[in-house]
Amino acid sequence: MIRSWSPVVARERVAEETFWLEFDAPEIAEQAAPGQFVMVGFGASSWGTPFLPRPNSVAAAPDGRVGLLIRVYGAGSRRISELALGERVLLLGPLGTRFELGDARNVLCIAGGVGLAPFLLLPRWLDRQGREANLRLLYGERVGAVVFNPEKIQEIAGIEADIWTEDGSRGSRGTVLDGTGLDGADLVLSCGPTAMLKAVRSLARTAGVPCQLAVEEHMACGMGTCIGCAIPTIDPETGEDVYSLVCTEGPVFAAERLRW
Amino acid sequence: MVDLSQELFGTTFQNPVLLASGTCGYGEEYSDLIAVDELGGIVTKAVTPERRLGNPPTRISETPAGMINAIGLANVGLDGFKREKLPWIREHLSRAKVLVNVAGRSVEDFVGVVEGLEDEDGFLGYEINVSCPNVEGGTMFGTDELSLAQLVAALRRATRRPLVVKLTPNVAEIGNFARICEENGADGLSTINTFPGMLIDVETRRPVIGNVTGGISGPAIKPMGVFATWKATSRVEIPIIGIGGICNARDALEYILAGASLVQIGTAMFADPFTAPDTIRGLREICERQGVTRAADLVGALEVR
Ligand SMILES: Cc1cc2nc3c(=O)[nH]c(=O)nc-3n(C[C@H](O)[C@H](O)[C@H](O)COP(=O)(O)OP(=O)(O)OC[C@H]3O[C@@H](n4cnc5c(N)ncnc54)[C@H](O)[C@@H]3O)c2cc1C
Ligand SMILES: Cc1cc2nc3c(=O)[nH]c(=O)nc-3n(C[C@H](O)[C@H](O)[C@H](O)COP(=O)(O)O)c2cc1C
């Protein structure tokens, strides 16, 4: 785990309320794997908002940089989205678990909103590992205005996204699930709103395809000390109802462990 | 050379900076990032007789200059603590002093944990978390003078180790509660635990926190923590550990000047895990600049007029 005050080296508004930021943080970039996240904070001495750091998935790791896809949600993500070039933030990471591909050959990635982030890292990360797999990426948003530009996705991730919007103003009309014939997939990975993750899980379960989901919960430390980001899960050994920490036991969980 | 050490509870703390209960796990969690054994000490997550799963989500959220939490004392329980956590502490912490934070819902719960730990080594003493509801009385131990007196007296009979009682600020006159602890045999006090609070999502019209209410911590509560520390020191002779919103050496010094012999850092460790080592360094620098050779001389050195 690395702690570093890292400057913003690139910043771009990529869609409505959505920003692409890159930080100079070579050690984190080197270690980060898809699904893992960094805590983005401002240190303990500034007690404006945010005081606590905010979790964000590592979305790219080119040339010693950590790329993040930030959607403005409240005051903290707004502050992060407004960072100026050269301004430093305190990064802590990489944290959490990653998607485990095992020996899957055909991997279906289903992203909702900024749940796209880990799947932007995935293709190049696999290349770096010398690992081959056929990736198919479905990316859904509610409306066209917030869709992350497909050319930029291609540039960052080297992958084509199959885009779905509920209003049909970009890509196909409907939700990502309308595009999901699991055809041939031997692994499903997903990240996005909980309602979508639940639907993905039942699809995968029906098809008998293994499924891993990256989930979110409020966090303070990101490293297991505050025990704040617990979500209800099933203990894989005992079958008991327990809680698991999204920061250290997740954010990526085998779908069947989640107790929703 | 500035001497930051503090003599109390029959031992020497190498410096006055400890990590607060519930914000540093059992020490091991931070060991990747900071030299935990260089700190004054740590206070463990609360230990209860049985393992506790804790509250449903959402457990935490940011609030102005701090946070709200309702973790629900999730912890590994007495046996889990002895089996899984104490061995690491024993092996890695020799200079940093360890207080085990103890929680329960009845006097028997608290005494049971303390008795269960008495024969173990690797820690100095106990910090008793009295911000827990008393299942018998219905109120919190820490807000009811009679149940607090009974609890402290029972614990005093159960241990000869340093017994520190962590007070809640949620009382009209904290000095009275400080007195009660001293009279019933406590060796020290920690001031303060979190303030009760709420956070409401106006869109959903629901509380943000799964438990509905929670405890407020962080810089927002620092002035109240300093006040509580100052009030408590005026009523007792036993040493006090100052807690609440400490983010740096200046904050720590406020508590020390108000009468605290030691301080604990909690929420600020989430904002930056280097807060505690930076605070130790900062204390040394401030002492040097002010020509203070022994930080212990600053305890209670507040000049009110
Ligand atoms: C593992 C993980 C990865 C994430 N990756 C990304 C990403 O790549 N891009 C992105 O835009 N967002 C991501 N998020 C969500 C992001 O952390 C929240 O949008 C952000 O914390 C909201 O903070 P705020 O101050 O803007 O909102 P507020 O609502 O003002 O925040 C108040 C409090 O709630 C917490 N909070 C609110 N919503 C969330 C949430 N969904 N998840 C966690 N904490 C929340 C905040 O941290 C803060 O403590 C991720 C979350 C997690 C847990
Ligand atoms: C997430 C969290 C968990 C906590 N858990 C405990 C606990 O188990 N026992 C206890 O006595 N205090 C607990 N506390 C209170 C802290 O130890 C401390 O008294 C309080 O947070 C004020 O200090 P701070 O402002 O530096 O955080 C907890 C606080 C937080 C934020």
XYZ file of C-alpha atoms in Angstrom, chain A residues 38-125:
88
model
C -7.466 4.505 -4.356
C -8.567 6.820 -1.568
C -8.337 10.406 -2.823
C -7.974 12.903 -0.014
C -6.680 16.268 1.054
C -4.830 15.377 4.248
C -5.791 15.948 7.860
C -4.935 19.610 8.147
C -7.529 20.957 5.739
C -10.826 20.410 7.383
C -12.959 21.808 4.682
C -14.954 19.322 2.604
C -13.992 16.687 2.027
C -12.296 15.831 5.290
C -12.405 12.106 4.655
C -10.832 10.751 1.485
C -13.110 9.396 -1.254
C -12.786 5.925 -2.813
C -12.358 5.822 -6.590
C -11.537 2.899 -8.879
C -8.268 2.938 -10.743
C -9.398 3.385 -14.353
C -6.043 3.517 -16.086
C -2.369 3.280 -15.289
C -0.431 4.641 -18.251
C 3.222 5.704 -17.807
C 3.273 5.997 -14.061
C -0.029 7.792 -13.932
C -3.204 6.844 -12.147
C -6.314 7.666 -14.171
C -9.669 8.184 -12.471
C -13.135 8.607 -13.924
C -15.010 10.923 -11.572
C -18.702 11.610 -11.610
C -19.887 14.547 -9.527
C -22.223 13.241 -6.890
C -21.851 15.450 -3.813
C -19.387 17.915 -2.369
C -16.402 15.576 -2.243
C -16.524 14.347 -5.808
C -17.159 17.930 -6.914
C -13.995 19.100 -5.162
C -11.999 16.288 -6.768
C -13.467 17.046 -10.198
C -12.427 20.694 -9.853
C -8.763 20.003 -9.053
C -6.384 22.191 -11.026
C -3.394 20.900 -12.955
C -0.442 20.596 -10.602
C -2.597 20.556 -7.472
C -1.712 17.672 -5.156
C -3.981 15.181 -3.482
C -3.187 12.469 -0.996
C -3.543 9.098 -2.694
C -3.624 5.860 -0.755
C -3.600 2.627 -2.665
C -3.979 0.429 -4.456
C -6.626 -0.967 -2.131
C -9.040 -3.859 -2.139
C -9.543 -6.956 -4.213
C -9.474 -7.263 -7.999
C -11.441 -9.115 -10.591
C -10.042 -12.632 -10.840
C -10.127 -13.994 -14.371
C -8.861 -17.457 -13.577
C -8.723 -19.264 -16.894
C -11.823 -17.656 -18.364
C -11.604 -17.180 -22.139
C -14.732 -15.171 -22.898
C -15.309 -12.447 -20.373
C -18.418 -10.311 -20.418
C -17.980 -6.950 -18.646
C -21.149 -5.077 -17.735
C -20.722 -1.473 -16.613
C -23.319 0.973 -15.364
C -22.368 4.657 -15.119
C -18.913 5.282 -13.670
C -18.888 1.572 -12.889
C -17.102 1.702 -16.224
C -13.862 2.668 -14.467
C -12.393 -0.759 -13.616
C -13.148 -2.051 -17.111
C -11.100 0.735 -18.633
C -8.072 -0.623 -16.800
C -8.787 -4.275 -17.495
C -7.691 -4.726 -21.161
C -4.277 -3.042 -20.851
C -3.678 -4.688 -17.511
